[in-house]
Tab-separated table of C-alpha atoms and ligand atoms in Angstrom:
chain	number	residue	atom	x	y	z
A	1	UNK	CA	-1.985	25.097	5.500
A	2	UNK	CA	1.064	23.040	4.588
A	3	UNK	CA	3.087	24.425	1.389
A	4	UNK	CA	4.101	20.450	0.366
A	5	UNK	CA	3.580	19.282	-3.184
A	6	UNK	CA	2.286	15.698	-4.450
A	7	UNK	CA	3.168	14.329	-7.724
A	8	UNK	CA	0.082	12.225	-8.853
A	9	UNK	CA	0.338	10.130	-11.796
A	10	UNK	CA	-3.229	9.108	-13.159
A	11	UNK	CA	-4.675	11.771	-12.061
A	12	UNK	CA	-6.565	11.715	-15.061
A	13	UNK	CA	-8.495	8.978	-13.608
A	14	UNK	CA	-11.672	7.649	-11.965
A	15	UNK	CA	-9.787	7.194	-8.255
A	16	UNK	CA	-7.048	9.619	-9.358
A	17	UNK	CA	-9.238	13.197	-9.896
A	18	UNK	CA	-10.587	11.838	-6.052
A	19	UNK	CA	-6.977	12.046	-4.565
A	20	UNK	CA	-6.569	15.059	-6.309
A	21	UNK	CA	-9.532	16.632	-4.740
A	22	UNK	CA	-8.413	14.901	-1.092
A	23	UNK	CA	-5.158	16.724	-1.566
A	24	UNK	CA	-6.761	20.286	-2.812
A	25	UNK	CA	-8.821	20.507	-0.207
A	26	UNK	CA	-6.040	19.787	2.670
A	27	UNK	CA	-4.059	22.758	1.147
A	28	UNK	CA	-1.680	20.662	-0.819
A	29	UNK	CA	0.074	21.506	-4.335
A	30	UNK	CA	0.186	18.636	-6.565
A	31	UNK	CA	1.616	18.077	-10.114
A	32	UNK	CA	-0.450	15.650	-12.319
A	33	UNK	CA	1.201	13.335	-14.457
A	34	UNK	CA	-0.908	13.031	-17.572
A	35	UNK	CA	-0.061	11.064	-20.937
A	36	UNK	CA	-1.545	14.863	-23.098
A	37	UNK	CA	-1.699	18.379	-22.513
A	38	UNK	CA	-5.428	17.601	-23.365
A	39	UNK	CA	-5.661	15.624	-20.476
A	40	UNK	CA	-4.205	18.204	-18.499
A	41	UNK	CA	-6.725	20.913	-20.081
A	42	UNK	CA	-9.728	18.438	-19.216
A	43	UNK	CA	-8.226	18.039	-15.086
A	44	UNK	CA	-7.904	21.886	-14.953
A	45	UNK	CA	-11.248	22.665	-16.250
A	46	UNK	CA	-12.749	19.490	-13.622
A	47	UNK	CA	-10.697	21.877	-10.939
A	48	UNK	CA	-11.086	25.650	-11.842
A	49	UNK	CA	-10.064	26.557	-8.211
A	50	UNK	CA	-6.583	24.957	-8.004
A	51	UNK	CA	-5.165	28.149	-9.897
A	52	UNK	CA	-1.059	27.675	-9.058
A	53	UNK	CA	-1.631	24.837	-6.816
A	54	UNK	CA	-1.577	22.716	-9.348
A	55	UNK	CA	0.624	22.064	-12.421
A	56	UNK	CA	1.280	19.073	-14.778
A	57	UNK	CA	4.298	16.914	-16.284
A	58	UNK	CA	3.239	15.425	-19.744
A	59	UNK	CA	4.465	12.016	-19.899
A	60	UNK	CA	3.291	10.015	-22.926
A	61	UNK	CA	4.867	6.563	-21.770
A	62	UNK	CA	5.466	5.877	-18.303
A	63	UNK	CA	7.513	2.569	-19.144
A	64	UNK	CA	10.484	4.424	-21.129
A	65	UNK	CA	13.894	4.953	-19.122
A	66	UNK	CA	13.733	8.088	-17.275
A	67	UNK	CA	10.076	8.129	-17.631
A	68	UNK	CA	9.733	10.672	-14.883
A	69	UNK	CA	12.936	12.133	-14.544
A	70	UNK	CA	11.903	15.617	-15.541
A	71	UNK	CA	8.488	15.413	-13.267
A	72	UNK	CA	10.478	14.975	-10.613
A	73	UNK	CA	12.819	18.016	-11.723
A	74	UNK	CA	12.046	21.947	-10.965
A	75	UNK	CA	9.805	22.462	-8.259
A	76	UNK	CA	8.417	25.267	-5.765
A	77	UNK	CA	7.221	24.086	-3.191
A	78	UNK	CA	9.464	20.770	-3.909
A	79	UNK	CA	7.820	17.378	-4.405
A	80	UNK	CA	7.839	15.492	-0.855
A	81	UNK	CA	5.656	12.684	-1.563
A	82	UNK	CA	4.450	11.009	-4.720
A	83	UNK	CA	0.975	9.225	-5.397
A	84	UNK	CA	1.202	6.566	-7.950
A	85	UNK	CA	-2.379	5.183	-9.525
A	86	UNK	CA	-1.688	5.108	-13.287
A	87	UNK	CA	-2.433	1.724	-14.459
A	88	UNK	CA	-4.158	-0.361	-17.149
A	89	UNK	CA	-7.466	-1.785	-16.026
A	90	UNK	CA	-9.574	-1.377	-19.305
A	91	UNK	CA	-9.766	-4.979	-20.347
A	92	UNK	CA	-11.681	-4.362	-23.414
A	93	UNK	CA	-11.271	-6.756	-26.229
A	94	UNK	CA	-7.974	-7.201	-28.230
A	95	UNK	CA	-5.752	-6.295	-25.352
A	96	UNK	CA	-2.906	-8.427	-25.150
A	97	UNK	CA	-1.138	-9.219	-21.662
A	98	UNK	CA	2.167	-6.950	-22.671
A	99	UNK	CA	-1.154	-4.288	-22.154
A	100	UNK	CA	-0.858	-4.786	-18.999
A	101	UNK	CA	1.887	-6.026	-17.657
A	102	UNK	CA	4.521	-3.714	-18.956
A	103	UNK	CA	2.603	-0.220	-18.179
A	104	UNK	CA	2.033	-1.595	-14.442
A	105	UNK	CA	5.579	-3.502	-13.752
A	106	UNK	CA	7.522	-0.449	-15.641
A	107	UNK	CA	5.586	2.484	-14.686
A	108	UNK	CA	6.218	1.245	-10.997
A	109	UNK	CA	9.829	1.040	-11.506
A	110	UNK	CA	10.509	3.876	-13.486
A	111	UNK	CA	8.796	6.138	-10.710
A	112	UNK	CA	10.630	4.203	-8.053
A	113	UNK	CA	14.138	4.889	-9.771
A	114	UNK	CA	13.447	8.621	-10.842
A	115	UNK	CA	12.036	9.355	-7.227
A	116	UNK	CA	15.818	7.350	-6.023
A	117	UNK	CA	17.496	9.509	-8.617
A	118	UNK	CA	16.189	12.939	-8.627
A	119	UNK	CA	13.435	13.030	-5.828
A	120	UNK	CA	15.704	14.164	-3.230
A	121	UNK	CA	12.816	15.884	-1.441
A	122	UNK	CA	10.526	12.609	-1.349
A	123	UNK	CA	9.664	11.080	1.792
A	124	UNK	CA	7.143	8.510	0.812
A	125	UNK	CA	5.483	6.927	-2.378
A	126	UNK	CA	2.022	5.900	-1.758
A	127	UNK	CA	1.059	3.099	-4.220
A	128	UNK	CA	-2.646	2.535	-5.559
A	129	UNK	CA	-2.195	-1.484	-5.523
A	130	UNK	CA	-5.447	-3.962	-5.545
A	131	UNK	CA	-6.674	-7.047	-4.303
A	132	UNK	CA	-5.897	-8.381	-7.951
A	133	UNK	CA	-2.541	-8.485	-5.736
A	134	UNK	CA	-4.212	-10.514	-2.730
A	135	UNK	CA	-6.851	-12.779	-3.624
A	136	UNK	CA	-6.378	-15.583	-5.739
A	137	UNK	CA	-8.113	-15.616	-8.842
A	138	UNK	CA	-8.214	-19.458	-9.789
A	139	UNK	CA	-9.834	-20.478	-6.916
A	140	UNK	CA	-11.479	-16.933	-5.226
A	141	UNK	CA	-13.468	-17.923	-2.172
A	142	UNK	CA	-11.157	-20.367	-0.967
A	143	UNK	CA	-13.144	-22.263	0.860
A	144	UNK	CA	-14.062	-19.481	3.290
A	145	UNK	CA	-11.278	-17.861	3.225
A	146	UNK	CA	-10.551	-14.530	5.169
A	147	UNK	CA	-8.189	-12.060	3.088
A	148	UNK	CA	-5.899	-9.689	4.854
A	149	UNK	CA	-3.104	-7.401	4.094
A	150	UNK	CA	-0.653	-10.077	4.070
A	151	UNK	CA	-2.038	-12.343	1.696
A	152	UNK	CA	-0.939	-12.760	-1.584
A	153	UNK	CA	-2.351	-13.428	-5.017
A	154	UNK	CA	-0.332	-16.664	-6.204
A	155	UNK	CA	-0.343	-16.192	-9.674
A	156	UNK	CA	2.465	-16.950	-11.774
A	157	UNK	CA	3.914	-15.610	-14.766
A	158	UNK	CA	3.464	-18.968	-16.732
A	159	UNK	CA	-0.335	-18.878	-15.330
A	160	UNK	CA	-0.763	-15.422	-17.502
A	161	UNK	CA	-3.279	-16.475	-20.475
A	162	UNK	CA	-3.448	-14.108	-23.184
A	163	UNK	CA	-7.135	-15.897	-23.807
A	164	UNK	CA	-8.231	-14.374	-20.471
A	165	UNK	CA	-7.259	-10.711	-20.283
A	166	UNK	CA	-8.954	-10.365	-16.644
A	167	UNK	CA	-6.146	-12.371	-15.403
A	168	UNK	CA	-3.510	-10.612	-17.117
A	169	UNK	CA	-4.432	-7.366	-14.897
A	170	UNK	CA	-4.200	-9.450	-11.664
A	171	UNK	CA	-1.066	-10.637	-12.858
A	172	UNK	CA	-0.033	-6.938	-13.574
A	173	UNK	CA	-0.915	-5.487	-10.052
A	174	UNK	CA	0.701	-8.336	-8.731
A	175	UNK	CA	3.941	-8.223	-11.082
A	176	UNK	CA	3.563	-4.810	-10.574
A	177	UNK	CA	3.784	-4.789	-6.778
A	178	UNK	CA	6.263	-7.417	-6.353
A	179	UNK	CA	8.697	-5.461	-8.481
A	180	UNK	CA	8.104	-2.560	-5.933
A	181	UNK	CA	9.058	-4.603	-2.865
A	182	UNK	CA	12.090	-6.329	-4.623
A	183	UNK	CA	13.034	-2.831	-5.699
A	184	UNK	CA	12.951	-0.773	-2.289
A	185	UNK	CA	14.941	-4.247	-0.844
A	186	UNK	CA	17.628	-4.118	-3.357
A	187	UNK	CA	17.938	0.135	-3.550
A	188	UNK	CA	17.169	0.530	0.026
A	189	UNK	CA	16.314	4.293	-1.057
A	190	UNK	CA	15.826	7.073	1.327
A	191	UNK	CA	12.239	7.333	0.492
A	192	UNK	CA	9.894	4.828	2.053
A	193	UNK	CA	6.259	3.345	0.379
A	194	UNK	CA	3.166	2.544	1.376
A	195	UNK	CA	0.602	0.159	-0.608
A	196	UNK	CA	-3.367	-0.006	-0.689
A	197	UNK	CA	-5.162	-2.893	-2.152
A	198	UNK	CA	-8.879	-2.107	-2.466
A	199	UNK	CA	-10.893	-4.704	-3.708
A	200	UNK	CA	-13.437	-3.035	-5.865
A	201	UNK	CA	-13.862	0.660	-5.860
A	202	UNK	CA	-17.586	2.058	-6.007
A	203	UNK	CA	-19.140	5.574	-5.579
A	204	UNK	CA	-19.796	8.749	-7.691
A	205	UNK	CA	-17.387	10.169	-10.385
A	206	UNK	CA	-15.306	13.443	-9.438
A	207	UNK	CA	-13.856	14.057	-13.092
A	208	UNK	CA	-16.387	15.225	-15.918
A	209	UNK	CA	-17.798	12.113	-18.176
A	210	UNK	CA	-19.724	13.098	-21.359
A	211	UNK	CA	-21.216	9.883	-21.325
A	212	UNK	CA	-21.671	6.168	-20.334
A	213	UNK	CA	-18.907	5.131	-23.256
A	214	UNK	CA	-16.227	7.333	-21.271
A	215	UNK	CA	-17.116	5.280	-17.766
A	216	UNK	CA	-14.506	3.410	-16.309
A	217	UNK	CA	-14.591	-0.063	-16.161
A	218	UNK	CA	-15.723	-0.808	-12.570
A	219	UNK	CA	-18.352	1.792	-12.463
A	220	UNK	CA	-19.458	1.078	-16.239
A	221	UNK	CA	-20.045	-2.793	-15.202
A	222	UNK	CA	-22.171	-1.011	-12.021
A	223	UNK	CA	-24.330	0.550	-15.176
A	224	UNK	CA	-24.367	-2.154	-17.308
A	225	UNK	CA	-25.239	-5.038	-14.880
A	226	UNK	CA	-27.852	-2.543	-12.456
A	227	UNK	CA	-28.837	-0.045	-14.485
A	228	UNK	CA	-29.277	-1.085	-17.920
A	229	UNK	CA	-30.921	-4.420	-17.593
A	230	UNK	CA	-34.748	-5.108	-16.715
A	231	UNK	CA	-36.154	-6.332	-13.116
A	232	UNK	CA	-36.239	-9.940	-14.308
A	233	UNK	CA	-32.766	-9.858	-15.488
A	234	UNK	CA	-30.693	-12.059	-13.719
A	235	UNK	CA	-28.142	-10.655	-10.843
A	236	UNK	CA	-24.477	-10.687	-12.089
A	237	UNK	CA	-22.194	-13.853	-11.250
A	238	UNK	CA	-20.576	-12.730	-7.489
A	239	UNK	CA	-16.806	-11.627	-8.275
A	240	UNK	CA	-14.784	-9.695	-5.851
A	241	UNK	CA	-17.806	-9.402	-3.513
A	242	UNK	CA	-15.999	-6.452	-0.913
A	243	UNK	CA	-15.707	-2.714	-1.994
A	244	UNK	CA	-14.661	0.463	-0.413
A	245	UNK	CA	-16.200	4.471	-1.900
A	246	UNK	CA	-13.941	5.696	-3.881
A	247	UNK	CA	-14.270	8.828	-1.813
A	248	UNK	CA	-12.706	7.027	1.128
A	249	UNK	CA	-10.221	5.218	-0.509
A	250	UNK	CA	-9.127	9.013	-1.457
A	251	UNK	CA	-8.939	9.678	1.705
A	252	UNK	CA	-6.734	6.811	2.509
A	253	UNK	CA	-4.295	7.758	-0.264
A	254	UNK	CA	-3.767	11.476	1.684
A	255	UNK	CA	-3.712	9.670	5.167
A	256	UNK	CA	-0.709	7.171	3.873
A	257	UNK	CA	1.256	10.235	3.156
A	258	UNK	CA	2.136	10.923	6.610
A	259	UNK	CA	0.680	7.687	8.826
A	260	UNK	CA	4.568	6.980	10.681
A	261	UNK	CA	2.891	3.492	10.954
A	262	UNK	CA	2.716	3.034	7.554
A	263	UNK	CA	6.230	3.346	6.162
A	264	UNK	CA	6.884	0.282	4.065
A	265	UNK	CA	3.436	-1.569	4.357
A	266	UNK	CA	0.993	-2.770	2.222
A	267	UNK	CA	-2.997	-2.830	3.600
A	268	UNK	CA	-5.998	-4.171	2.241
A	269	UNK	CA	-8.044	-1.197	2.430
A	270	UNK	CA	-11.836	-2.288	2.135
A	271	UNK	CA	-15.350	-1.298	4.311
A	272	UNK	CA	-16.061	-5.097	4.149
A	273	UNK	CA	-18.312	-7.719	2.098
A	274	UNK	CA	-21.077	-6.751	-0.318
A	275	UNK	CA	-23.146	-9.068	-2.035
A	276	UNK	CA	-24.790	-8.014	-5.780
A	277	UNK	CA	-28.243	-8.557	-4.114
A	278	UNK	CA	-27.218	-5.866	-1.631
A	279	UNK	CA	-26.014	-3.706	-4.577
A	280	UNK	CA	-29.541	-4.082	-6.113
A	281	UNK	CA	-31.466	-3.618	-3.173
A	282	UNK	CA	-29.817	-0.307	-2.445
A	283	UNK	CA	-30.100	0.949	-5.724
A	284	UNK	CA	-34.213	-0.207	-6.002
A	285	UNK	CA	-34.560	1.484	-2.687
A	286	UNK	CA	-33.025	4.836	-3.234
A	287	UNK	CA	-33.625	5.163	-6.648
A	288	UNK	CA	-37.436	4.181	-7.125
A	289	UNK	CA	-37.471	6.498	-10.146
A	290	UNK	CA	-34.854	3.592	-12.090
A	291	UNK	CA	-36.534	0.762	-10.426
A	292	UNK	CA	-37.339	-0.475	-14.095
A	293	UNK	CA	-33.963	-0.727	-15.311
A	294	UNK	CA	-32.741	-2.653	-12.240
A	295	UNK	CA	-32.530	-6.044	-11.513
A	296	UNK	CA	-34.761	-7.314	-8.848
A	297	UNK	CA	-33.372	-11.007	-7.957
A	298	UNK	CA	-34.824	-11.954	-4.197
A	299	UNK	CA	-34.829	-9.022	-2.611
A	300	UNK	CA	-33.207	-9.112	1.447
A	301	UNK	CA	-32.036	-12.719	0.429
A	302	UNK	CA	-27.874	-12.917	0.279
A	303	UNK	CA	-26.070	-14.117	-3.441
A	304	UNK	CA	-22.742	-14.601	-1.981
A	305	UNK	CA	-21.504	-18.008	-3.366
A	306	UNK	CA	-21.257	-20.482	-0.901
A	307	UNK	CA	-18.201	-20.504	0.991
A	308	UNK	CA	-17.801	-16.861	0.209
A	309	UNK	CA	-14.696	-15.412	1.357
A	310	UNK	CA	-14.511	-12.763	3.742
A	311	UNK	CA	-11.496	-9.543	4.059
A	312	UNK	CA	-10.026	-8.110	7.013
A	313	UNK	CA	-8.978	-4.500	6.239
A	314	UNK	CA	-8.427	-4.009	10.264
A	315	UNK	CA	-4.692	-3.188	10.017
A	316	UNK	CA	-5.263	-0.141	7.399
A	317	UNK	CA	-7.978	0.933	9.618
A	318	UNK	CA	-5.820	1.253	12.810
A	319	UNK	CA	-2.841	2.666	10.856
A	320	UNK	CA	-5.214	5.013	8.724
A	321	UNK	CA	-7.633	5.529	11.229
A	322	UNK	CA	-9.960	5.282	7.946
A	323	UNK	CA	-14.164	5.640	8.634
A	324	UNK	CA	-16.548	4.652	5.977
A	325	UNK	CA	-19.244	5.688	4.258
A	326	UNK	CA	-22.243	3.396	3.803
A	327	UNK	CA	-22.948	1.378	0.827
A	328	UNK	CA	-26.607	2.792	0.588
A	329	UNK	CA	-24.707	6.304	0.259
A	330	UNK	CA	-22.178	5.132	-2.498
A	331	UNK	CA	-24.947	3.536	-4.587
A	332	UNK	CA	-26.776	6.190	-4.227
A	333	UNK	CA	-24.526	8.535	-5.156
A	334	UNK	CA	-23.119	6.866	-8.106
A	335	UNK	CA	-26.519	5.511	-9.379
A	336	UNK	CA	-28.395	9.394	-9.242
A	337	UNK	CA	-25.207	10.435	-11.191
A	338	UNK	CA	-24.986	7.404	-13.739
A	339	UNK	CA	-28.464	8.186	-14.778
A	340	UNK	CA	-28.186	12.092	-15.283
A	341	UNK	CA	-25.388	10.982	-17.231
A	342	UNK	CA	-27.146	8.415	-19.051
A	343	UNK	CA	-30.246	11.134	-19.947
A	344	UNK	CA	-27.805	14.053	-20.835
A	345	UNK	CA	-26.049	12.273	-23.161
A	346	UNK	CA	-28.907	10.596	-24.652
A	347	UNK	CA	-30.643	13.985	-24.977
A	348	UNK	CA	-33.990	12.941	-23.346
B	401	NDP	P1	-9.164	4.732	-14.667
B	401	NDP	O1	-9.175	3.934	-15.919
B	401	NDP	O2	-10.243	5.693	-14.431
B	401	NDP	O3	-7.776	5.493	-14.534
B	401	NDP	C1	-6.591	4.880	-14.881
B	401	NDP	C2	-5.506	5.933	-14.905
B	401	NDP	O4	-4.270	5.285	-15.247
B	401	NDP	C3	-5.751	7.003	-15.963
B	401	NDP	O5	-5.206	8.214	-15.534
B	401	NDP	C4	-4.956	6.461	-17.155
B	401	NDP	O6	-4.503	7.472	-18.040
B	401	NDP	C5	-3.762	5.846	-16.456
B	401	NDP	N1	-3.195	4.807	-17.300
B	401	NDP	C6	-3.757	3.637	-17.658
B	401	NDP	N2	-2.944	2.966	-18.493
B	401	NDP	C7	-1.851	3.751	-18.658
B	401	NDP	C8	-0.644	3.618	-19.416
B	401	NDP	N3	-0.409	2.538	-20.177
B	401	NDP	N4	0.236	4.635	-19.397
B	401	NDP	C9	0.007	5.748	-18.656
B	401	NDP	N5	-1.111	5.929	-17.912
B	401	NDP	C10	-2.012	4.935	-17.922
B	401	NDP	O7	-9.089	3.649	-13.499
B	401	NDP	P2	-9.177	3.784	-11.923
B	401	NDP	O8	-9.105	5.195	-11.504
B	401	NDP	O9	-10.318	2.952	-11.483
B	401	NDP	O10	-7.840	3.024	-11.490
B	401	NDP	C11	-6.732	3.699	-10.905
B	401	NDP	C12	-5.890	2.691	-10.151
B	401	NDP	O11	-6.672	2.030	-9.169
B	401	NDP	C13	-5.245	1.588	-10.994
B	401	NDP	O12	-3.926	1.383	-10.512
B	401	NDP	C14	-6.103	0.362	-10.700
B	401	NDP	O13	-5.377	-0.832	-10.852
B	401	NDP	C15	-6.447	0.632	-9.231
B	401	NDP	N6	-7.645	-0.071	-8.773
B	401	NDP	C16	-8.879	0.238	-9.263
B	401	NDP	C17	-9.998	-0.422	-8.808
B	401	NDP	C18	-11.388	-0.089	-9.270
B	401	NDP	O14	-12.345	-0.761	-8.833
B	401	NDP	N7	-11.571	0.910	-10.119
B	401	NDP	C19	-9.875	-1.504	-7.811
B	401	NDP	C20	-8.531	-1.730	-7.344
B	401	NDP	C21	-7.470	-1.029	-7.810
B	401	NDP	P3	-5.142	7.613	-19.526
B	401	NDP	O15	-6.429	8.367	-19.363
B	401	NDP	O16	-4.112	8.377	-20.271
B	401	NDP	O17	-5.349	6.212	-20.040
């Protein structure tokens, strides 16, 4: 049982109140960062076994100066590594690209310069990046194109279109993680980071969600495209086609704590390609109950777009030594859940 403590910012979150469990269950202490004390309230009541392992810094903007000076301040055990997730991804109507880009570019930095100011305990600062910050959005598949952890989403600030608010979060986590890298080059702190870039994050929910309106985006469009529709309903247009469970992607976030291989690198972290017929296959087969809300398209056939790119996570794999859970378990998971959701809230 190791006495270290983990400040988590977004812990709040869909992926974030899965690290936190990760961390809880290796024996860890972690401090949430949390915009409310009601947020804090609703984590502690989602975790009613943490008791003193876990505590919370109320920061209501993360872009200010000194941001996360005093989370980083006053602690026993002291803070030796940091987990940063908190990020804008809700890219609901009327959001304007400042939405994005300023929460993801200047929450980065301010927890890069507090943890260089007063985090004289940190060792490492795992960042939750994305592919939004590999692949390239314009022109996706790229003719066949195989994505690894070293490519590069080549957007460009003058490319940023307030009309199209999906790019303006691939711009952020790109901004975002570019300003990371150009920081630790020009500080050269004495902490070091580590980045993961999933592609699209699937599986069940950890933190309590009255109902579907409260879903995060990613797993609300798995709802509203597969479980909300009607069997003739036509499959969604392929996107990001490659996922990883949201349970393992926890578990990389506690394995790039203390991987010595993965000091200052940034991995696509992914279980592979996954096509929206395969998504709606899976979810027909193992939830037979739903079959009527789900759309049927041609079942066993493949909708990947012609060309379809393909990802590499191999290096994160190696460094991580991750495993993965199978798709037909994360859909599973997620769509059993999303439905008792659906009927408790609905009341039927
Ligand atoms: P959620 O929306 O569930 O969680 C986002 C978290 O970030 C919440 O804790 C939220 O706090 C916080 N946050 C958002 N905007 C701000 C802001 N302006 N100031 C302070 N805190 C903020 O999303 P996920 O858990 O899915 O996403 C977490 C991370 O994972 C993000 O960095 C995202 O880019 C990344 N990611 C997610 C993928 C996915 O498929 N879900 C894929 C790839 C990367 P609050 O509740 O206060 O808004």
């Amino acid at each position: 049982m190791t006495t270290a403590k983990v400040l988590l910012t977004g812990i709040n979150g869909y992926i974030g109140s899965h690290i936190l469990d990760v961390l809880l269950s290796h024996g860890l202490s972690v401090r949430g960062v949390v915009r409310s004390e009601t947020k804090a309230t609703q984590v502690r009541s989602d975790f009613p076994d943490a008791g003193s392992r876990l505590d919370f810094a109320i920061v209501p903007d993360i872009t200010g100066p000194g941001a996360y000076d005093n989370a980083l301040r006053e602690s026993d055990p002291p803070i030796r590594y940091i987990i940063h997730t908190a990020s804008p991804l809700n890219y609901s109507s009327g959001k304007t690209v400042a939405d994005f880009v300023e929460p993801a570019v200047q929450g980065t930095l301010e927890i890069l310069k507090a943890t260089a100011s007063h985090g004289h305990d940190v060792a490492r600062v795992v960042i939750t990046g994305s592919f939004s910050a590999i692949g390239n959005p314009v022109d996706m598949q790229g003719g066949g194109k195989t994505y690894t952890s070293h490519d590069w989403n080549p957007v460009t600030v003058e490319q940023i279109n307030a009309e199209n608010p999906r790019l303006a979060y691939w711009a952020s986590k790109t901004l975002a993680e570019r300003a990371a890298w150009d920081f630790m080059k020009q500080a050269a702190p004495a902490f070091d980071i580590a980045v993961l870039n999933p592609p699209m994050v699937h599986g069940p929910l950890r933190h309590s969600v009255k109902s579907i309106k409260e879903l995060n985006v990613t797993t609300n469009n798995i709802w509203r495209d597969f479980l909300s529709v009607t069997p003739d309903a036509p499959l969604p247009a392929e996107w990001v086609h490659a996922d990883i469970d949201v349970r393992d992607l926890a578990d990389a976030h506690y394995r790039a704590l203390f991987s010595s291989a993965s000091a200052n690198r940034r991995y696509l972290v992914t279980r592979g390609r996954i096509c929206n017929q395969e998504i709606a296959d899976i979810l027909r087969e193992s939830l037979p109950e739903a079959r009527d809300r789900i759309p049927l398209g041609k079942p066993g056939s493949s909708s990947f777009p012609p060309n379809a790119f393909d990802v590499d996570g191999g290096e994160a794999v190696a460094d991580l030594g991750l495993t993965f859970r199978s798709a037909a378990e994360t859909f599973h998971d997620l769509g059993k859940q999303l439905l008792e959701i659906h009927r408790r809230s609905e009341g039927s």
